[in-house]
PDB file of C-alpha atoms in Angstrom:
ATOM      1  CA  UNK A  26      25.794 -22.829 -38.775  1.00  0.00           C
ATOM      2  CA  UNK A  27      23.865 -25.724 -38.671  1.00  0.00           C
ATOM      3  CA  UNK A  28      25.150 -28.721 -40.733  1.00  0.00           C
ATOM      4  CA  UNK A  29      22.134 -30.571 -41.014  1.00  0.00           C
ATOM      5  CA  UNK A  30      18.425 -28.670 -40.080  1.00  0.00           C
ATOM      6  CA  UNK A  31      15.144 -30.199 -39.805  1.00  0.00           C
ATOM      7  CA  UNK A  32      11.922 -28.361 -39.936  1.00  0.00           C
ATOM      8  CA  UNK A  33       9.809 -28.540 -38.161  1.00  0.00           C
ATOM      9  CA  UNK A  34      10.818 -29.121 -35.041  1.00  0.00           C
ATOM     10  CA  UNK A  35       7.861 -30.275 -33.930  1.00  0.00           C
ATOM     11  CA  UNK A  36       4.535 -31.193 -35.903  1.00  0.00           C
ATOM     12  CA  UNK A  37       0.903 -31.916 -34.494  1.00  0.00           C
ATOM     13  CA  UNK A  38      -1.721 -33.070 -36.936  1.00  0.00           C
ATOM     14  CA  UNK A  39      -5.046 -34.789 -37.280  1.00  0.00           C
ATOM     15  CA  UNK A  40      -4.972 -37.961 -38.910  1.00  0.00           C
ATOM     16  CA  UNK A  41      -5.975 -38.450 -42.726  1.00  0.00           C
ATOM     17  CA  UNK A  42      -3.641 -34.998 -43.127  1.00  0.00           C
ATOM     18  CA  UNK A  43      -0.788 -34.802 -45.601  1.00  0.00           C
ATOM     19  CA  UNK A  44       2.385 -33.103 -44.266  1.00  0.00           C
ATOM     20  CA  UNK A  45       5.889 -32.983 -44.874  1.00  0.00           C
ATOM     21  CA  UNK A  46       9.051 -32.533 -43.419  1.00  0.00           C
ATOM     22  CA  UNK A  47      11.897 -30.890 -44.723  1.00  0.00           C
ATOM     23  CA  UNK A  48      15.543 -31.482 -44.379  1.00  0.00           C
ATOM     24  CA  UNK A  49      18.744 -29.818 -45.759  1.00  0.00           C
ATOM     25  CA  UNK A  50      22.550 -30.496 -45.389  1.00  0.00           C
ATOM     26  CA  UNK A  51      25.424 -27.846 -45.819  1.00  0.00           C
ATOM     27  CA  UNK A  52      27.962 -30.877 -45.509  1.00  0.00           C
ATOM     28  CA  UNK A  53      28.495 -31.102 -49.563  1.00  0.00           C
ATOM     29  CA  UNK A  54      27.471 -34.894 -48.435  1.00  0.00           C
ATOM     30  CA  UNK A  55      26.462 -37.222 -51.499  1.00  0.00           C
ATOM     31  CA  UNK A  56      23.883 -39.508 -49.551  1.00  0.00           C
ATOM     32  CA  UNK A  57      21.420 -38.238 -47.417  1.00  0.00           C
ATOM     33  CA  UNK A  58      18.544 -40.531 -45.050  1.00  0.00           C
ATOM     34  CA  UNK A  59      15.297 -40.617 -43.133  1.00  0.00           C
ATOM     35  CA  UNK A  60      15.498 -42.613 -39.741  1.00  0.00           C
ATOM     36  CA  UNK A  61      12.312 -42.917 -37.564  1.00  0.00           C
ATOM     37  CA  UNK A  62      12.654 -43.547 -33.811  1.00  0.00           C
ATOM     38  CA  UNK A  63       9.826 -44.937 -32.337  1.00  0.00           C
ATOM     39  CA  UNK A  64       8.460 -44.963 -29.443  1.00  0.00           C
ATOM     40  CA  UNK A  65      10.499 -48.029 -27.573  1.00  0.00           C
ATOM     41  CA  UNK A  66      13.493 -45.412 -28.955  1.00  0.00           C
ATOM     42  CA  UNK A  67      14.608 -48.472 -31.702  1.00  0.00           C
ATOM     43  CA  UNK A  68      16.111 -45.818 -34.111  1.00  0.00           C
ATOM     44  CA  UNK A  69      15.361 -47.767 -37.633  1.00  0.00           C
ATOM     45  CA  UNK A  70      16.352 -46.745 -41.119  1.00  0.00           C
ATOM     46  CA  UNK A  71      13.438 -45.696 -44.065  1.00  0.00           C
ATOM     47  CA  UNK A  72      14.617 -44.116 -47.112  1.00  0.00           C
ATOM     48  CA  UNK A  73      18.555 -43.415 -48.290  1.00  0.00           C
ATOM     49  CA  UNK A  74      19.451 -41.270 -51.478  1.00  0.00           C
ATOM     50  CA  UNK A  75      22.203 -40.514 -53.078  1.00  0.00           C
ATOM     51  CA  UNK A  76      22.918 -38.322 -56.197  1.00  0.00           C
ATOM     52  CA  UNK A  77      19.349 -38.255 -56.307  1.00  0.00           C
ATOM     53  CA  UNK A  78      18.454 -41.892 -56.397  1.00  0.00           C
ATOM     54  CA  UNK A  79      16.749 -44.217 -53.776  1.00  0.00           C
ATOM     55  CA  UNK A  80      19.058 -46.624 -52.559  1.00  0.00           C
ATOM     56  CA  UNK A  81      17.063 -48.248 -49.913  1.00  0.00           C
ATOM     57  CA  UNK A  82      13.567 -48.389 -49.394  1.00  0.00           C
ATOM     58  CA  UNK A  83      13.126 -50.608 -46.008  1.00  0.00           C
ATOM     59  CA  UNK A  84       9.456 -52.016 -45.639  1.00  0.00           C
ATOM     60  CA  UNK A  85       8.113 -48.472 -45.638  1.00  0.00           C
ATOM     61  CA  UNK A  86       4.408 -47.950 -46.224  1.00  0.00           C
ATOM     62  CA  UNK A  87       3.983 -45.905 -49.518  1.00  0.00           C
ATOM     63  CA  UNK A  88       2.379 -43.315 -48.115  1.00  0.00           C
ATOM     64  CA  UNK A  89       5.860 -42.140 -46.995  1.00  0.00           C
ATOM     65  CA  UNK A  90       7.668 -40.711 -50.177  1.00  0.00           C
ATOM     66  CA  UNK A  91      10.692 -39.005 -49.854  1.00  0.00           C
ATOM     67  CA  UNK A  92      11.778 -35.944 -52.165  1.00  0.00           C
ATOM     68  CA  UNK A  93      14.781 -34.990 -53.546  1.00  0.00           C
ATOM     69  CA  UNK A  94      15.156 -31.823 -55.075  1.00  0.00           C
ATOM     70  CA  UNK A  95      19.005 -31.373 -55.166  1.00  0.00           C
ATOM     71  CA  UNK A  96      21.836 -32.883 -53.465  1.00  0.00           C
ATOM     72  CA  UNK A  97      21.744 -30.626 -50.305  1.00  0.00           C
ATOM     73  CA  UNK A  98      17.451 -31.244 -49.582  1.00  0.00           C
ATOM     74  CA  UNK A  99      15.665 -34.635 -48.576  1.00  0.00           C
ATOM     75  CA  UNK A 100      12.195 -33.925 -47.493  1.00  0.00           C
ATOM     76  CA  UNK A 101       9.427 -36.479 -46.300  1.00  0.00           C
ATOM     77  CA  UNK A 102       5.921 -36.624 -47.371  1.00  0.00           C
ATOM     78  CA  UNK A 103       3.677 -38.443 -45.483  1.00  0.00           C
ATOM     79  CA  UNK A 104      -0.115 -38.703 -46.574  1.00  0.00           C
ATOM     80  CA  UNK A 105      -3.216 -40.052 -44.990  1.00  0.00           C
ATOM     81  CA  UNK A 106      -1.215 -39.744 -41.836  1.00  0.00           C
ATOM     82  CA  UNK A 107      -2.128 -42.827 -38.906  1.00  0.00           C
ATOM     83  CA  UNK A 108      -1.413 -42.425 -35.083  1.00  0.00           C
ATOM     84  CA  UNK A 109       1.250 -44.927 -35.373  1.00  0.00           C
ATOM     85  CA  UNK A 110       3.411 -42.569 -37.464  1.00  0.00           C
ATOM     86  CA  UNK A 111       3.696 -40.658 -34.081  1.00  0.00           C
ATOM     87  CA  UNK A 112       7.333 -40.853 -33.567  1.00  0.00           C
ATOM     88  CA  UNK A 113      11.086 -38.680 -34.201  1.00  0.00           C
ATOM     89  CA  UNK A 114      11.732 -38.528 -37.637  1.00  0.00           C
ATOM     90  CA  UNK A 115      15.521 -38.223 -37.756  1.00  0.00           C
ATOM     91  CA  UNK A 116      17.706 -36.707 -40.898  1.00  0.00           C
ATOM     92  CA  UNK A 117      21.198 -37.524 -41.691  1.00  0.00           C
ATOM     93  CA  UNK A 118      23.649 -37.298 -44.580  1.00  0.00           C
ATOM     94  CA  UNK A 119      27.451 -38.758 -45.004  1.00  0.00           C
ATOM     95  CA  UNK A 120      30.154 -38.319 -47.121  1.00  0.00           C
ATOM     96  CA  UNK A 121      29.751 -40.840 -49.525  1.00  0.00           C
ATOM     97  CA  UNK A 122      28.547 -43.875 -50.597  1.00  0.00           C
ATOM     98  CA  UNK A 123      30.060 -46.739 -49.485  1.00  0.00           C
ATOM     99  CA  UNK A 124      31.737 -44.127 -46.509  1.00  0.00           C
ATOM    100  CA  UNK A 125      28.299 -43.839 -44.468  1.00  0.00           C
ATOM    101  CA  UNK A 126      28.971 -46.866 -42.044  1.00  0.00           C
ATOM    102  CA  UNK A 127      31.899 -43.975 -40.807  1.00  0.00           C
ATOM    103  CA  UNK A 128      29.864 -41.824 -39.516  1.00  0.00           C
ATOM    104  CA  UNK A 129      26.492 -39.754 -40.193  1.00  0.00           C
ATOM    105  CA  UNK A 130      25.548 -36.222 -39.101  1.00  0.00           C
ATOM    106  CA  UNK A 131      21.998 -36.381 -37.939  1.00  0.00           C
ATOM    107  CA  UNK A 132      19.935 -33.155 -37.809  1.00  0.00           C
ATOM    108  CA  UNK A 133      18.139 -32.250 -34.513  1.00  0.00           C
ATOM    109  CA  UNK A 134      14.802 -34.687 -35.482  1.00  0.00           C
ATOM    110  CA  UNK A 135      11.223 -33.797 -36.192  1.00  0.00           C
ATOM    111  CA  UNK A 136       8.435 -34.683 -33.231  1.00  0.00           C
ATOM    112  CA  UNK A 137       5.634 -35.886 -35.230  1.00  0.00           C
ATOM    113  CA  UNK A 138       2.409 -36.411 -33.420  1.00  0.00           C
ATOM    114  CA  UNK A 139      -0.677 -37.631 -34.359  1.00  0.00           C
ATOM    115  CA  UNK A 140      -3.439 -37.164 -32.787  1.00  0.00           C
TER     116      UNK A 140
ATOM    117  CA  UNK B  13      13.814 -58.427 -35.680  1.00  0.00           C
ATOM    118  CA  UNK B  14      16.407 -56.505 -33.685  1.00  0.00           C
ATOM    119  CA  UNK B  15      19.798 -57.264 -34.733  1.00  0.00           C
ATOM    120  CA  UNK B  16      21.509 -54.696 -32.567  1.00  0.00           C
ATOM    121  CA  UNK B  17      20.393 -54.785 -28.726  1.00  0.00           C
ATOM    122  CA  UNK B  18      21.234 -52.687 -25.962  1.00  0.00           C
ATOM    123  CA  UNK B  19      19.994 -54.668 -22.589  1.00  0.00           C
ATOM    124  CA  UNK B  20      20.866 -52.004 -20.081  1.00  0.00           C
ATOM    125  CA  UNK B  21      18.291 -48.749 -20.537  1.00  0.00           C
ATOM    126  CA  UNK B  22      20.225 -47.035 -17.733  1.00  0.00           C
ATOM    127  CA  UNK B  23      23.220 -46.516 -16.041  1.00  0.00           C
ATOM    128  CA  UNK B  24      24.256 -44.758 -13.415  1.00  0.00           C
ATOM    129  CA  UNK B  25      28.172 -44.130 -12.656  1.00  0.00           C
ATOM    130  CA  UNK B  26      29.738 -41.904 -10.072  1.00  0.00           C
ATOM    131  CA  UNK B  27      32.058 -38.600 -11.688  1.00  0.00           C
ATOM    132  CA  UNK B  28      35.552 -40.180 -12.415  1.00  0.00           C
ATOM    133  CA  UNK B  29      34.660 -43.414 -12.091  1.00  0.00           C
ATOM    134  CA  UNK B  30      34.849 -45.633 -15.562  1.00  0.00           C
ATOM    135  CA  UNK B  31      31.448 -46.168 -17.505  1.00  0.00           C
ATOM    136  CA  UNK B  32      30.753 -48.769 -19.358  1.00  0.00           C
ATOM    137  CA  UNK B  33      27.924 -49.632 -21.945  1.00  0.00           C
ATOM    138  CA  UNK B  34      27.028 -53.294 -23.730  1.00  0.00           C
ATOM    139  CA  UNK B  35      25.908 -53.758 -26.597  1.00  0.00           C
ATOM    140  CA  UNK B  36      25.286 -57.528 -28.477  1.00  0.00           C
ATOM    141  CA  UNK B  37      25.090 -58.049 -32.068  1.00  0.00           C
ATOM    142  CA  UNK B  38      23.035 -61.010 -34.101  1.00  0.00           C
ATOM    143  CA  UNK B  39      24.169 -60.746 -37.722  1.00  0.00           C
ATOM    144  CA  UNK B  40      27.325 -61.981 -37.985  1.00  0.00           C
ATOM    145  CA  UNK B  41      27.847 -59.864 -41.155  1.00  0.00           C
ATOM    146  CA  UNK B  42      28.559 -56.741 -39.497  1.00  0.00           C
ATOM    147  CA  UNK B  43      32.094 -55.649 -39.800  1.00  0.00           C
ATOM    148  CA  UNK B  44      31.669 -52.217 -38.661  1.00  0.00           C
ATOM    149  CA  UNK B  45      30.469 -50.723 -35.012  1.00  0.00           C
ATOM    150  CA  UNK B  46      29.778 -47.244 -34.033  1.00  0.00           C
ATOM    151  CA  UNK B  47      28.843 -45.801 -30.870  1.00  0.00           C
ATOM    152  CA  UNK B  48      26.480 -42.868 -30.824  1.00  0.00           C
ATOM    153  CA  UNK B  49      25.456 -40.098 -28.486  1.00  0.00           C
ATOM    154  CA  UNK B  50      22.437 -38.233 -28.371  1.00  0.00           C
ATOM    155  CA  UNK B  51      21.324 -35.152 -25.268  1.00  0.00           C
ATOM    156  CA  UNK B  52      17.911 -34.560 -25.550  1.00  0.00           C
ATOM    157  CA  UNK B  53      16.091 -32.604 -28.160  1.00  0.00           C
ATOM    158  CA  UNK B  54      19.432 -33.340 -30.238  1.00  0.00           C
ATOM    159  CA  UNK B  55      20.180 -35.468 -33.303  1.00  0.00           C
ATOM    160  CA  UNK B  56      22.887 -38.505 -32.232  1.00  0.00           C
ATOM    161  CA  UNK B  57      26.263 -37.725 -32.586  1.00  0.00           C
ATOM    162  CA  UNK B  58      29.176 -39.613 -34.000  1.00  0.00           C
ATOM    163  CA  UNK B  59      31.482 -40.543 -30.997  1.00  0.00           C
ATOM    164  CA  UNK B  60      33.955 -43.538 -31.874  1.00  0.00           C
ATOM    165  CA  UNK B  61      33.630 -46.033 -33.930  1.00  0.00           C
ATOM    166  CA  UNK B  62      36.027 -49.893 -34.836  1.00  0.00           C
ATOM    167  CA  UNK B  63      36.054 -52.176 -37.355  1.00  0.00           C
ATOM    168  CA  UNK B  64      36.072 -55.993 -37.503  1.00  0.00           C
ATOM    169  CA  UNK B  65      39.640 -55.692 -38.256  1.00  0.00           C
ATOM    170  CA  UNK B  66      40.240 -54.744 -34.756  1.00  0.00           C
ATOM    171  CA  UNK B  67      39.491 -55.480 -31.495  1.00  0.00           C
ATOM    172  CA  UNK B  68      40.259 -52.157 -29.903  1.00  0.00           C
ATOM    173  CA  UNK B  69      39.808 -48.779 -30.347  1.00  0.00           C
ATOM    174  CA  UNK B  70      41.106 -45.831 -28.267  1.00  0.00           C
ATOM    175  CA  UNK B  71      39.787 -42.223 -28.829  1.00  0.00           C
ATOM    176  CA  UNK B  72      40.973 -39.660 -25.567  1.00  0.00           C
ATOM    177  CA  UNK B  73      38.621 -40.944 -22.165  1.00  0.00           C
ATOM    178  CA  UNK B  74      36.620 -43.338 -24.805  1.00  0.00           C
ATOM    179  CA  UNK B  75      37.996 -47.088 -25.745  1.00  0.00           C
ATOM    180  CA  UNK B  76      35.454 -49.566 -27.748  1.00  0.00           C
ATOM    181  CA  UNK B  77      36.325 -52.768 -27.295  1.00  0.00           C
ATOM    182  CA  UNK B  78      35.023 -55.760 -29.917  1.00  0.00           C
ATOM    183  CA  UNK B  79      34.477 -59.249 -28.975  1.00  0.00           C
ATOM    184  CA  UNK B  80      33.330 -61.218 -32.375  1.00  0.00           C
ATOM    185  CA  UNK B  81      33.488 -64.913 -31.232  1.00  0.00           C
ATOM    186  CA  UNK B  82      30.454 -63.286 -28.640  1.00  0.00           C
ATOM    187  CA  UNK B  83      29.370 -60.912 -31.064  1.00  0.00           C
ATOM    188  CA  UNK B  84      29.990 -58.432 -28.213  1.00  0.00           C
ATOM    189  CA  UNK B  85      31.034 -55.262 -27.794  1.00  0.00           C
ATOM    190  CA  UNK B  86      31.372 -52.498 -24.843  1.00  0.00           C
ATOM    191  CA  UNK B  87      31.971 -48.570 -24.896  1.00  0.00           C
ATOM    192  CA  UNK B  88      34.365 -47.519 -22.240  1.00  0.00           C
ATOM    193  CA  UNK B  89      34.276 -44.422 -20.684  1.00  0.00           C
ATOM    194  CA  UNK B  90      37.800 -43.245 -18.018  1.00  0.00           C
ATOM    195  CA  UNK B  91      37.101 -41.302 -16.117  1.00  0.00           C
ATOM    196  CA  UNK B  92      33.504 -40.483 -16.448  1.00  0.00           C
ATOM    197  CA  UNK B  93      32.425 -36.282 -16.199  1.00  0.00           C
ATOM    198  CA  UNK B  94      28.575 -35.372 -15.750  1.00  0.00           C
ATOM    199  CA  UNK B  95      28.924 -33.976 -19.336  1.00  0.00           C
ATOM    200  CA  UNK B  96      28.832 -37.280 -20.436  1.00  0.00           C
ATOM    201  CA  UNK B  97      25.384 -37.887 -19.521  1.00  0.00           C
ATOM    202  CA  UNK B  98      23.258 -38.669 -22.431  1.00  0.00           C
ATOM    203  CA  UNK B  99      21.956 -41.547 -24.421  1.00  0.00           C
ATOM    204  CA  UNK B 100      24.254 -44.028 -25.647  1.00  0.00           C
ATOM    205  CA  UNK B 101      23.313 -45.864 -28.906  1.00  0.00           C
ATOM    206  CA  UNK B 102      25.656 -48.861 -30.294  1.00  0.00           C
ATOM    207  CA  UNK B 103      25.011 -48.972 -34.203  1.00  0.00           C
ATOM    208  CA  UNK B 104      26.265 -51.645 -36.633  1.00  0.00           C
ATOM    209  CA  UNK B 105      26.801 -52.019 -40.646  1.00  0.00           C
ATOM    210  CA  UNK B 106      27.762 -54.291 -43.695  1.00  0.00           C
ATOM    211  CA  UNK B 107      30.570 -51.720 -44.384  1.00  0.00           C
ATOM    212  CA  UNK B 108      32.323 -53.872 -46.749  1.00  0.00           C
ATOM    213  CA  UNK B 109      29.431 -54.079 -49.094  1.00  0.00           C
ATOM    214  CA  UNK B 110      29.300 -50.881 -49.164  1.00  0.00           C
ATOM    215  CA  UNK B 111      25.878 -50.924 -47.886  1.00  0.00           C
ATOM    216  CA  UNK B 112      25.493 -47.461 -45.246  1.00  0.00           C
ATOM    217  CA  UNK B 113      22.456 -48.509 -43.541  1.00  0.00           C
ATOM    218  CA  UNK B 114      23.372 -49.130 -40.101  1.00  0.00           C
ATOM    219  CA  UNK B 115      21.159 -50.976 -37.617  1.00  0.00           C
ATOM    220  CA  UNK B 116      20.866 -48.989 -34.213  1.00  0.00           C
ATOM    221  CA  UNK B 117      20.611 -50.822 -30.769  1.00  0.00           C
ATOM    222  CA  UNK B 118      17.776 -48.810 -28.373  1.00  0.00           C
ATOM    223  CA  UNK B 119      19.959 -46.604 -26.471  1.00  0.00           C
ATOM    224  CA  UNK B 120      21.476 -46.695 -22.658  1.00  0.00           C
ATOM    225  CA  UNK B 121      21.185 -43.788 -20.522  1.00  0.00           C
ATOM    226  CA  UNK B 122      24.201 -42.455 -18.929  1.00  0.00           C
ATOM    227  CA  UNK B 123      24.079 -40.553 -15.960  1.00  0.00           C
ATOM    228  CA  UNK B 124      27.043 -39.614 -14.042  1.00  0.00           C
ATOM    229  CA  UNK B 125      26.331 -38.323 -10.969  1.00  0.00           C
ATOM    230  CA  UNK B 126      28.971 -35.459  -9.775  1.00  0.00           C
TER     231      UNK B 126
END
């Protein structure tokens, strides 16, 4: 049972598309986040939420939104998609705020290419 | 700017024979440090982790050890089995603000060679 799952796994599109990705936690984790690993592998944060709210927003273009339907579900929009958003798009929730610097579970990441 | 490096993108270490991975720190802020691993096609995984406080942490065949006058620190690994190959990422955080973003170093690979 996995504890935090990613789909897709792996995501090819033309650029000027608009996809998402979708991520969900079983945990019962109160902050969930977005990391992007590019490709010199420099894992780097973009979006955190918890309860619901955006905690950080590093210097992410606005074309990346993330969503937050419930507790358990961040997903990532991306629109007007660029070939240098090729990279891993990594998921991963902790316990609680304040607790996250002890540890997050990552999900499996998302392969994003643009081509 | 990178505030968490990893200078060594490989290592290679002979089964039972220790391992050990570096990892240098800018901010001196930081007052928490975890080490990471990640096998391919994987997410990272939480391995061990040691806080300013200390200067030592022991968890079974894995030891961190924290050096803050050199803003240092180093991930032991006695004695080292080939399913420890995998990438290695150091990862530090403002704990005591209570901020959880932590700033990832760009990974050593580990391969131990049986």
């Amino acid at each position: 049972d996995t504890a935090v799952s990613q789909t897709p796994k792996y995501l090819v599109t033309q650029m000027g598309n608009d996809k998402s990705i979708k991520c969900e936690q079983n945990l019962g984790h109160d902050t969930m986040y977005w990391y992007k690993q590019d490709s010199k592998k420099f894992l780097k944060i973009m979006f955190s939420y918890n309860n619901k709210e955006l905690i950080i927003n590093e210097t992410v273009p606005n074309r990346f939104s993330p969503k937050s339907p419930d507790k358990a579900h961040l997903n990532l929009h991306i629109n007007s998609l660029e070939l240098g958003d090729s990279a891993v798009y990594f998921c991963a929730s902790s316990q609680e705020w304040g607790k996250g610097a002890y540890g997050y579970t990552f999900g499996s990441g998302t392969r994003l290419t643009v081509v | 700017d990178q505030q968490v490096k990893q200078n060594s993108p490989s290592l290679s270490v002979q089964e039972g024979r220790i391992s050990i991975l570096n990892c240098d720190y800018t901010n001196s802020m930081f007052d928490y440090f975890l080490w990471y691993k990640k096998y391919p096609a994987e997410g990272p995984t939480f391995l061990i982790s040691i806080s300013s406080i200390k200067d030592k942490n022991e968890d079974g065949r894995f030891t961190v050890f924290l050096n803050k006058s050199a803003k240092h620190l180093s991930l032991h690994i006695v004695p080292s089995q080939p399913g420890d190959s995998a990438v290695y990422f150091c990862a530090a955080s403002v704990a005591q603000t209570g901020a959880n973003n932590l700033f990832f170093g760009t990974g050593t690979r580990l391969t131990v060679i049986p």
